């Protein structure tokens, strides 16, 4: 490469990396706003604003789902395995909603309970045929694998 | 080291003639790979334990989303070549890729929405992955608009090159959005450095389709590059000769 081209290359590299640093700092400063949801721990430690529309994300805790047989009302605990939040919701749940499933719920904190207006199911990056899931469940490795995915 | 292999790309005529042949090869190869990969993925790969059959849209969604980002990266390489080596063909490539890249970005957003409704329960959510992908779409749209707004092709090329390089910052944001922030979108299933998070019966057809879409993208870009070259070189004697013969 001749010196002139080398110089132009360096100018481009310098500009792009400078821009990258600037955007990186902005992103870092805004990271609270970019996160889609709060974790139950953040709610328990009071980091989430109350009486404001927020989202909470975590797993539906095993054995905590109470469905009202007369209506579409449902209540369940969302956990990050440190803290739990009791969520109440009235409406149709997504197909993937079940115990042990990741969910993101949107709503407000009201007297220690989270009143949800929307429930979204989150799924992880693992895909497998049902036979494999069954085999893993029988050998007790499924929970271990799922647990490994939690941050 | 000889730079001949590189400098010959400066000749529009050389490119026009070679690209015609490459396009033919790419077209057939892409067709075969996409037919094999799609039939295999949609018809023969096992169902998912959780999502059932709806996960199969992965065989469209993941390849087009990869392409949407890879095409932007290719455009950035072209912008560097344009500024450092002043090679006009790089600008032709940027113009061709912007349109194709936008098509792939729109496809990935739409296929993602279609997948999101049955699994997440919503078509759209303002999470970091989806939003950064939407911004990528606007970047492509902006590039097409910017080029259309400037009359002089050289000036338009320079302006687009700068916008392309500015937008490169968005690529790592898209890639790492699912790791840096809480998102509804799950992390990547296929990574270069790790084992895929699905069995071979699922990722093999996906790999065939990814390869197929890459080659199909090359086919589309080569085709529109040839058309742009002919248009820009319309006053050159070889083009007049070519058109006269036809």
Tab-separated table of C-alpha atoms in Angstrom:
chain	number	residue	atom	x	y	z
A	1	UNK	CA	0.000	0.000	0.000
A	2	UNK	CA	1.379	3.407	-0.842
A	3	UNK	CA	1.699	6.019	1.930
A	4	UNK	CA	-1.280	8.051	0.766
A	5	UNK	CA	-3.604	5.045	0.878
A	6	UNK	CA	-2.213	4.002	4.224
A	7	UNK	CA	-2.958	7.458	5.565
A	8	UNK	CA	-6.542	7.375	4.276
A	9	UNK	CA	-6.974	3.914	5.809
A	10	UNK	CA	-5.756	5.233	9.179
A	11	UNK	CA	-8.126	8.206	9.015
A	12	UNK	CA	-11.073	5.861	8.393
A	13	UNK	CA	-10.036	3.519	11.193
A	14	UNK	CA	-9.612	6.458	13.556
A	15	UNK	CA	-13.003	7.939	12.714
A	16	UNK	CA	-14.859	4.650	13.028
A	17	UNK	CA	-13.232	3.722	16.329
A	18	UNK	CA	-13.837	7.212	17.730
A	19	UNK	CA	-17.467	6.950	16.751
A	20	UNK	CA	-17.617	3.469	18.281
A	21	UNK	CA	-16.324	4.764	21.617
A	22	UNK	CA	-18.815	7.656	21.595
A	23	UNK	CA	-21.790	5.397	20.861
A	24	UNK	CA	-20.502	2.857	23.397
A	25	UNK	CA	-20.478	5.489	26.137
A	26	UNK	CA	-23.988	6.642	25.245
A	27	UNK	CA	-25.219	3.039	25.322
A	28	UNK	CA	-23.551	2.495	28.675
A	29	UNK	CA	-25.199	5.602	30.079
A	30	UNK	CA	-28.598	4.543	28.752
A	31	UNK	CA	-28.326	0.862	29.655
A	32	UNK	CA	-31.061	1.213	32.290
A	33	UNK	CA	-33.477	2.336	29.608
A	34	UNK	CA	-32.407	-0.215	27.034
A	35	UNK	CA	-33.042	-3.190	29.316
A	36	UNK	CA	-36.432	-4.571	28.429
A	37	UNK	CA	-37.312	-5.658	31.967
A	38	UNK	CA	-36.368	-5.555	35.635
A	39	UNK	CA	-35.463	-8.723	37.509
A	40	UNK	CA	-37.371	-9.714	40.686
A	41	UNK	CA	-34.203	-8.928	42.673
A	42	UNK	CA	-34.175	-5.358	41.353
A	43	UNK	CA	-37.807	-5.013	42.436
A	44	UNK	CA	-37.126	-6.461	45.874
A	45	UNK	CA	-34.223	-4.061	46.417
A	46	UNK	CA	-36.341	-1.115	45.274
A	47	UNK	CA	-34.440	-0.317	42.085
A	48	UNK	CA	-37.619	-0.381	40.010
A	49	UNK	CA	-39.935	2.631	40.009
A	50	UNK	CA	-43.284	1.955	41.670
A	51	UNK	CA	-46.656	3.161	40.323
A	52	UNK	CA	-45.165	3.312	36.853
A	53	UNK	CA	-45.602	0.952	33.906
A	54	UNK	CA	-42.623	-1.450	33.975
A	55	UNK	CA	-41.725	-4.944	32.846
A	56	UNK	CA	-40.496	-7.794	35.026
A	57	UNK	CA	-38.726	-10.836	33.614
A	58	UNK	CA	-37.940	-14.219	35.138
A	59	UNK	CA	-39.127	-17.784	35.415
A	60	UNK	CA	-42.624	-18.849	36.422
A	61	UNK	CA	-41.924	-20.560	39.763
A	62	UNK	CA	-42.982	-24.216	39.989
A	63	UNK	CA	-46.284	-24.863	41.744
A	64	UNK	CA	-47.291	-21.221	42.112
A	65	UNK	CA	-49.769	-20.861	39.231
A	66	UNK	CA	-53.321	-20.306	40.530
A	67	UNK	CA	-56.037	-20.140	37.914
A	68	UNK	CA	-59.514	-18.881	38.731
A	69	UNK	CA	-61.895	-21.518	37.276
A	70	UNK	CA	-64.678	-18.905	36.817
A	71	UNK	CA	-62.686	-16.380	34.764
A	72	UNK	CA	-59.433	-15.717	32.942
A	73	UNK	CA	-57.795	-14.483	36.159
A	74	UNK	CA	-54.467	-16.080	36.949
A	75	UNK	CA	-51.768	-15.470	39.549
A	76	UNK	CA	-48.223	-16.756	39.630
A	77	UNK	CA	-44.775	-16.048	41.054
A	78	UNK	CA	-41.971	-14.799	38.808
A	79	UNK	CA	-38.583	-15.728	40.203
A	80	UNK	CA	-34.916	-15.229	39.400
A	81	UNK	CA	-34.053	-17.837	42.058
A	82	UNK	CA	-33.104	-15.096	44.541
A	83	UNK	CA	-36.358	-13.175	44.896
A	84	UNK	CA	-39.944	-13.638	43.795
A	85	UNK	CA	-42.678	-11.305	42.636
A	86	UNK	CA	-46.364	-12.255	42.816
A	87	UNK	CA	-48.048	-11.410	39.517
A	88	UNK	CA	-51.787	-11.205	38.863
A	89	UNK	CA	-53.159	-11.119	35.345
A	90	UNK	CA	-56.475	-11.349	33.578
A	91	UNK	CA	-56.429	-12.376	29.949
A	92	UNK	CA	-55.221	-14.984	27.508
A	93	UNK	CA	-51.759	-16.358	28.181
A	94	UNK	CA	-49.337	-17.209	25.334
A	95	UNK	CA	-49.098	-20.876	24.331
A	96	UNK	CA	-45.630	-21.280	25.774
A	97	UNK	CA	-46.719	-20.085	29.243
A	98	UNK	CA	-46.135	-22.828	31.832
A	99	UNK	CA	-44.326	-23.474	35.070
A	100	UNK	CA	-40.577	-23.203	34.693
A	101	UNK	CA	-40.943	-21.056	31.560
A	102	UNK	CA	-39.285	-17.667	31.160
A	103	UNK	CA	-41.798	-14.810	30.953
A	104	UNK	CA	-41.755	-11.038	30.608
A	105	UNK	CA	-44.782	-9.321	32.182
A	106	UNK	CA	-45.728	-5.684	31.806
A	107	UNK	CA	-47.705	-3.844	34.462
A	108	UNK	CA	-47.533	-1.873	37.718
A	109	UNK	CA	-46.609	-2.659	41.299
A	110	UNK	CA	-49.676	-2.321	43.477
A	111	UNK	CA	-49.514	-3.085	47.209
A	112	UNK	CA	-46.665	-5.557	46.908
A	113	UNK	CA	-48.295	-7.330	43.981
A	114	UNK	CA	-47.511	-6.884	40.348
A	115	UNK	CA	-50.665	-6.276	38.322
A	116	UNK	CA	-49.867	-7.291	34.768
A	117	UNK	CA	-51.493	-5.942	31.630
A	118	UNK	CA	-49.480	-8.110	29.241
A	119	UNK	CA	-47.715	-11.470	29.616
A	120	UNK	CA	-45.108	-12.524	27.047
A	121	UNK	CA	-43.386	-15.909	26.989
A	122	UNK	CA	-39.627	-16.009	26.556
A	123	UNK	CA	-37.928	-19.067	25.163
A	124	UNK	CA	-34.265	-19.958	25.296
A	125	UNK	CA	-31.880	-20.728	22.448
A	126	UNK	CA	-32.152	-24.506	22.880
A	127	UNK	CA	-34.080	-26.537	20.357
A	128	UNK	CA	-34.526	-30.305	20.565
A	129	UNK	CA	-36.865	-33.078	19.483
A	130	UNK	CA	-39.419	-34.217	22.122
A	131	UNK	CA	-37.787	-37.659	22.413
A	132	UNK	CA	-34.524	-36.057	23.485
A	133	UNK	CA	-36.335	-33.929	26.074
A	134	UNK	CA	-37.996	-37.056	27.451
A	135	UNK	CA	-34.685	-38.915	27.654
A	136	UNK	CA	-33.067	-35.941	29.401
A	137	UNK	CA	-35.953	-35.668	31.849
A	138	UNK	CA	-35.698	-39.341	32.746
A	139	UNK	CA	-31.987	-39.077	33.413
A	140	UNK	CA	-32.591	-35.859	35.386
A	141	UNK	CA	-30.325	-33.787	33.176
A	142	UNK	CA	-32.975	-31.426	31.789
A	143	UNK	CA	-33.147	-29.165	34.847
A	144	UNK	CA	-29.394	-29.173	35.051
A	145	UNK	CA	-29.135	-28.025	31.460
A	146	UNK	CA	-31.793	-25.351	31.896
A	147	UNK	CA	-30.233	-24.210	35.145
A	148	UNK	CA	-26.947	-23.777	33.322
A	149	UNK	CA	-28.584	-21.276	30.982
A	150	UNK	CA	-29.688	-18.967	33.786
A	151	UNK	CA	-27.597	-15.909	34.389
B	1	UNK	CA	3.308	-9.302	-3.649
B	2	UNK	CA	1.464	-8.534	-6.809
B	3	UNK	CA	-1.727	-6.511	-6.486
B	4	UNK	CA	-2.952	-7.420	-9.953
B	5	UNK	CA	-5.726	-9.691	-8.661
B	6	UNK	CA	-7.018	-6.669	-6.769
B	7	UNK	CA	-6.470	-3.870	-9.275
B	8	UNK	CA	-8.221	-5.671	-12.118
B	9	UNK	CA	-11.460	-5.029	-10.247
B	10	UNK	CA	-10.985	-1.411	-11.325
B	11	UNK	CA	-11.982	-2.346	-14.872
B	12	UNK	CA	-15.772	-2.269	-15.333
B	13	UNK	CA	-15.516	-4.289	-18.508
B	14	UNK	CA	-13.482	-7.049	-16.883
B	15	UNK	CA	-16.054	-7.222	-14.089
B	16	UNK	CA	-19.077	-7.165	-16.371
B	17	UNK	CA	-17.863	-10.145	-18.373
B	18	UNK	CA	-16.712	-12.250	-15.404
B	19	UNK	CA	-19.766	-11.449	-13.268
B	20	UNK	CA	-22.089	-12.834	-15.911
B	21	UNK	CA	-20.488	-16.239	-15.565
B	22	UNK	CA	-20.322	-16.111	-11.766
B	23	UNK	CA	-23.953	-15.176	-11.649
B	24	UNK	CA	-24.953	-18.261	-13.567
B	25	UNK	CA	-23.003	-20.530	-11.207
B	26	UNK	CA	-24.381	-18.765	-8.123
B	27	UNK	CA	-27.952	-18.950	-9.386
B	28	UNK	CA	-27.987	-22.692	-9.885
B	29	UNK	CA	-26.017	-23.427	-6.724
B	30	UNK	CA	-28.364	-21.270	-4.635
B	31	UNK	CA	-31.436	-22.881	-6.157
B	32	UNK	CA	-30.196	-26.388	-5.375
B	33	UNK	CA	-29.105	-25.539	-1.824
B	34	UNK	CA	-32.321	-23.670	-0.998
B	35	UNK	CA	-34.578	-26.424	-2.334
B	36	UNK	CA	-32.629	-29.096	-0.424
B	37	UNK	CA	-32.305	-27.054	2.782
B	38	UNK	CA	-35.910	-25.853	2.859
B	39	UNK	CA	-37.473	-29.248	2.117
B	40	UNK	CA	-35.173	-30.855	4.681
B	41	UNK	CA	-35.842	-28.241	7.331
B	42	UNK	CA	-39.574	-27.849	6.777
B	43	UNK	CA	-40.396	-31.468	6.025
B	44	UNK	CA	-37.903	-33.782	7.663
B	45	UNK	CA	-36.213	-32.070	10.630
B	46	UNK	CA	-37.762	-33.118	13.968
B	47	UNK	CA	-40.288	-30.896	15.770
B	48	UNK	CA	-39.186	-28.868	18.777
B	49	UNK	CA	-40.199	-30.104	22.267
B	50	UNK	CA	-41.514	-26.673	23.224
B	51	UNK	CA	-42.559	-24.736	20.143
B	52	UNK	CA	-43.731	-27.656	18.018
B	53	UNK	CA	-43.736	-26.896	14.325
B	54	UNK	CA	-43.679	-23.109	14.648
B	55	UNK	CA	-39.919	-23.164	15.274
B	56	UNK	CA	-39.445	-24.161	11.627
B	57	UNK	CA	-39.553	-20.534	10.569
B	58	UNK	CA	-35.967	-20.529	11.876
B	59	UNK	CA	-34.991	-21.951	8.469
B	60	UNK	CA	-35.994	-18.625	6.930
B	61	UNK	CA	-35.532	-16.191	9.803
B	62	UNK	CA	-31.948	-16.977	10.818
B	63	UNK	CA	-30.441	-17.000	7.279
B	64	UNK	CA	-32.095	-13.725	6.240
B	65	UNK	CA	-31.167	-12.041	9.526
B	66	UNK	CA	-27.529	-13.178	9.067
B	67	UNK	CA	-27.591	-11.833	5.525
B	68	UNK	CA	-29.065	-8.484	6.553
B	69	UNK	CA	-26.018	-7.929	8.773
B	70	UNK	CA	-23.424	-9.562	6.510
B	71	UNK	CA	-24.497	-7.365	3.596
B	72	UNK	CA	-24.024	-4.269	5.701
B	73	UNK	CA	-20.531	-5.470	6.641
B	74	UNK	CA	-19.801	-6.089	2.955
B	75	UNK	CA	-20.997	-2.580	2.183
B	76	UNK	CA	-18.610	-1.194	4.814
B	77	UNK	CA	-15.691	-3.039	3.198
B	78	UNK	CA	-16.744	-1.488	-0.121
B	79	UNK	CA	-16.830	1.963	1.474
B	80	UNK	CA	-13.247	1.494	2.738
B	81	UNK	CA	-12.137	0.333	-0.718
B	82	UNK	CA	-13.876	3.342	-2.252
B	83	UNK	CA	-12.176	5.843	0.035
B	84	UNK	CA	-8.708	4.256	0.178
B	85	UNK	CA	-8.303	2.931	-3.365
B	86	UNK	CA	-10.881	5.160	-5.118
B	87	UNK	CA	-12.223	2.125	-6.931
B	88	UNK	CA	-15.484	2.927	-8.663
B	89	UNK	CA	-16.722	-0.626	-8.686
B	90	UNK	CA	-16.864	-0.485	-4.881
B	91	UNK	CA	-19.448	2.270	-5.173
B	92	UNK	CA	-21.420	0.174	-7.653
B	93	UNK	CA	-21.367	-2.661	-5.127
B	94	UNK	CA	-22.571	-0.346	-2.335
B	95	UNK	CA	-25.489	0.780	-4.477
B	96	UNK	CA	-26.443	-2.805	-5.340
B	97	UNK	CA	-26.064	-4.131	-1.790
B	98	UNK	CA	-28.166	-1.370	-0.214
B	99	UNK	CA	-31.308	-2.530	-2.025
B	100	UNK	CA	-30.696	-6.255	-1.494
B	101	UNK	CA	-29.747	-5.667	2.138
B	102	UNK	CA	-32.959	-3.756	2.767
B	103	UNK	CA	-34.939	-6.652	1.302
B	104	UNK	CA	-33.252	-9.125	3.660
B	105	UNK	CA	-33.750	-6.824	6.662
B	106	UNK	CA	-37.465	-6.456	5.936
B	107	UNK	CA	-37.749	-10.235	5.490
B	108	UNK	CA	-36.055	-10.886	8.812
B	109	UNK	CA	-38.276	-8.379	10.647
B	110	UNK	CA	-41.441	-9.794	9.089
B	111	UNK	CA	-40.487	-13.451	9.622
B	112	UNK	CA	-39.498	-12.583	13.197
B	113	UNK	CA	-42.896	-10.973	13.804
B	114	UNK	CA	-44.659	-14.028	12.400
B	115	UNK	CA	-42.587	-16.223	14.711
B	116	UNK	CA	-43.031	-13.930	17.686
B	117	UNK	CA	-46.832	-14.062	17.735
B	118	UNK	CA	-47.264	-17.796	18.458
B	119	UNK	CA	-44.220	-18.150	20.736
B	120	UNK	CA	-43.852	-14.882	22.663
B	121	UNK	CA	-47.450	-13.745	22.301
B	122	UNK	CA	-46.663	-10.528	20.425
B	123	UNK	CA	-45.625	-9.419	16.949
B	124	UNK	CA	-43.374	-6.677	18.168
B	125	UNK	CA	-41.664	-5.573	21.346
B	126	UNK	CA	-39.197	-2.709	21.726
B	127	UNK	CA	-36.349	-4.877	22.943
B	128	UNK	CA	-32.721	-4.150	22.057
B	129	UNK	CA	-32.373	-6.832	19.365
B	130	UNK	CA	-35.556	-5.970	17.497
B	131	UNK	CA	-34.979	-2.234	17.747
B	132	UNK	CA	-31.354	-2.376	16.560
B	133	UNK	CA	-32.488	-4.498	13.618
B	134	UNK	CA	-35.138	-1.882	12.782
B	135	UNK	CA	-32.413	0.780	12.869
B	136	UNK	CA	-30.425	-1.326	10.398
B	137	UNK	CA	-33.450	-1.252	8.117
B	138	UNK	CA	-33.629	2.557	8.401
B	139	UNK	CA	-29.909	2.787	7.600
B	140	UNK	CA	-30.459	0.860	4.371
B	141	UNK	CA	-33.479	3.011	3.581
B	142	UNK	CA	-31.468	6.162	4.304
B	143	UNK	CA	-28.681	5.010	1.982
B	144	UNK	CA	-31.086	4.437	-0.873
B	145	UNK	CA	-32.676	7.827	-0.269
B	146	UNK	CA	-29.349	9.628	0.035
B	147	UNK	CA	-28.131	8.237	-3.258
B	148	UNK	CA	-31.354	9.170	-4.994
B	149	UNK	CA	-31.135	12.714	-3.612
B	150	UNK	CA	-27.670	13.527	-5.030
B	151	UNK	CA	-27.366	13.923	-8.786
B	152	UNK	CA	-23.630	13.490	-9.292
B	153	UNK	CA	-22.761	9.770	-8.901
B	154	UNK	CA	-19.277	10.465	-7.472
B	155	UNK	CA	-20.650	12.807	-4.817
B	156	UNK	CA	-23.473	10.382	-4.043
B	157	UNK	CA	-20.951	7.561	-3.620
B	158	UNK	CA	-18.869	9.558	-1.156
B	159	UNK	CA	-21.883	10.619	0.891
B	160	UNK	CA	-23.194	7.051	1.020
B	161	UNK	CA	-19.740	5.742	1.951
B	162	UNK	CA	-19.623	8.027	4.979
B	163	UNK	CA	-23.117	7.025	6.097
B	164	UNK	CA	-22.201	3.339	5.677
B	165	UNK	CA	-19.105	3.740	7.864
B	166	UNK	CA	-21.081	5.608	10.534
B	167	UNK	CA	-23.700	2.859	10.585
B	168	UNK	CA	-21.100	0.128	11.133
B	169	UNK	CA	-21.338	0.927	14.847
B	170	UNK	CA	-24.787	-0.674	14.785
B	171	UNK	CA	-23.470	-4.132	13.785
B	172	UNK	CA	-21.823	-5.095	17.099
B	173	UNK	CA	-24.850	-3.621	18.874
B	174	UNK	CA	-27.166	-5.993	16.988
B	175	UNK	CA	-24.923	-8.968	17.634
B	176	UNK	CA	-24.367	-8.408	21.354
B	177	UNK	CA	-27.744	-6.821	22.169
B	178	UNK	CA	-29.032	-10.125	23.537
B	179	UNK	CA	-26.029	-10.435	25.858
B	180	UNK	CA	-25.521	-6.858	27.031
B	181	UNK	CA	-29.157	-6.170	27.938
B	182	UNK	CA	-32.270	-8.003	29.089
B	183	UNK	CA	-34.216	-8.807	25.962
B	184	UNK	CA	-37.193	-10.905	24.984
B	185	UNK	CA	-35.180	-12.285	22.072
B	186	UNK	CA	-33.152	-15.350	23.005
B	187	UNK	CA	-29.342	-15.504	22.583
B	188	UNK	CA	-27.797	-16.986	19.430
B	189	UNK	CA	-28.181	-20.701	18.760
B	190	UNK	CA	-25.395	-20.890	16.201
B	191	UNK	CA	-21.981	-19.505	17.073
B	192	UNK	CA	-18.646	-19.965	15.366
B	193	UNK	CA	-16.885	-20.693	18.617
B	194	UNK	CA	-19.374	-22.982	20.347
B	195	UNK	CA	-21.413	-26.081	19.692
B	196	UNK	CA	-24.901	-25.354	18.313
B	197	UNK	CA	-27.683	-25.513	20.906
B	198	UNK	CA	-29.657	-27.959	18.797
B	199	UNK	CA	-29.038	-31.475	17.473
B	200	UNK	CA	-27.422	-32.077	14.066
B	201	UNK	CA	-30.776	-33.131	12.568
B	202	UNK	CA	-31.926	-29.544	13.157
B	203	UNK	CA	-28.822	-27.464	12.442
B	204	UNK	CA	-27.662	-29.291	9.312
B	205	UNK	CA	-30.594	-28.139	7.165
B	206	UNK	CA	-30.195	-24.687	8.720
B	207	UNK	CA	-26.559	-24.593	7.633
B	208	UNK	CA	-27.527	-25.641	4.091
B	209	UNK	CA	-30.097	-22.840	3.971
B	210	UNK	CA	-27.675	-20.252	5.362
B	211	UNK	CA	-25.176	-21.171	2.644
B	212	UNK	CA	-27.963	-21.139	0.057
B	213	UNK	CA	-29.159	-17.655	1.051
B	214	UNK	CA	-25.581	-16.324	1.027
B	215	UNK	CA	-25.083	-17.550	-2.523
B	216	UNK	CA	-28.537	-16.313	-3.538
B	217	UNK	CA	-27.562	-12.891	-2.176
B	218	UNK	CA	-24.375	-12.983	-4.260
B	219	UNK	CA	-26.508	-13.824	-7.289
B	220	UNK	CA	-28.824	-10.869	-6.676
B	221	UNK	CA	-25.995	-8.421	-5.970
B	222	UNK	CA	-23.962	-9.484	-9.040
B	223	UNK	CA	-27.032	-9.093	-11.218
B	224	UNK	CA	-27.838	-5.592	-10.078
B	225	UNK	CA	-24.138	-4.598	-10.133
B	226	UNK	CA	-23.963	-5.582	-13.799
B	227	UNK	CA	-27.018	-3.492	-14.559
B	228	UNK	CA	-25.550	-0.484	-12.707
B	229	UNK	CA	-22.178	-0.869	-14.477
B	230	UNK	CA	-23.857	-0.844	-17.879
B	231	UNK	CA	-25.844	2.242	-16.909
B	232	UNK	CA	-22.855	4.182	-15.602
B	233	UNK	CA	-20.527	3.207	-18.470
B	234	UNK	CA	-23.127	3.850	-21.147
B	235	UNK	CA	-20.760	6.246	-22.942
B	236	UNK	CA	-17.857	3.764	-23.037
B	237	UNK	CA	-17.120	2.162	-26.398
B	238	UNK	CA	-17.350	-1.410	-25.093
B	239	UNK	CA	-20.884	-0.830	-23.840
B	240	UNK	CA	-21.957	0.731	-27.142
B	241	UNK	CA	-20.487	-2.236	-28.937
B	242	UNK	CA	-22.262	-4.645	-26.587
B	243	UNK	CA	-25.604	-2.910	-26.975
B	244	UNK	CA	-25.150	-2.638	-30.733
B	245	UNK	CA	-24.573	-6.354	-30.977
B	246	UNK	CA	-27.662	-7.237	-29.005
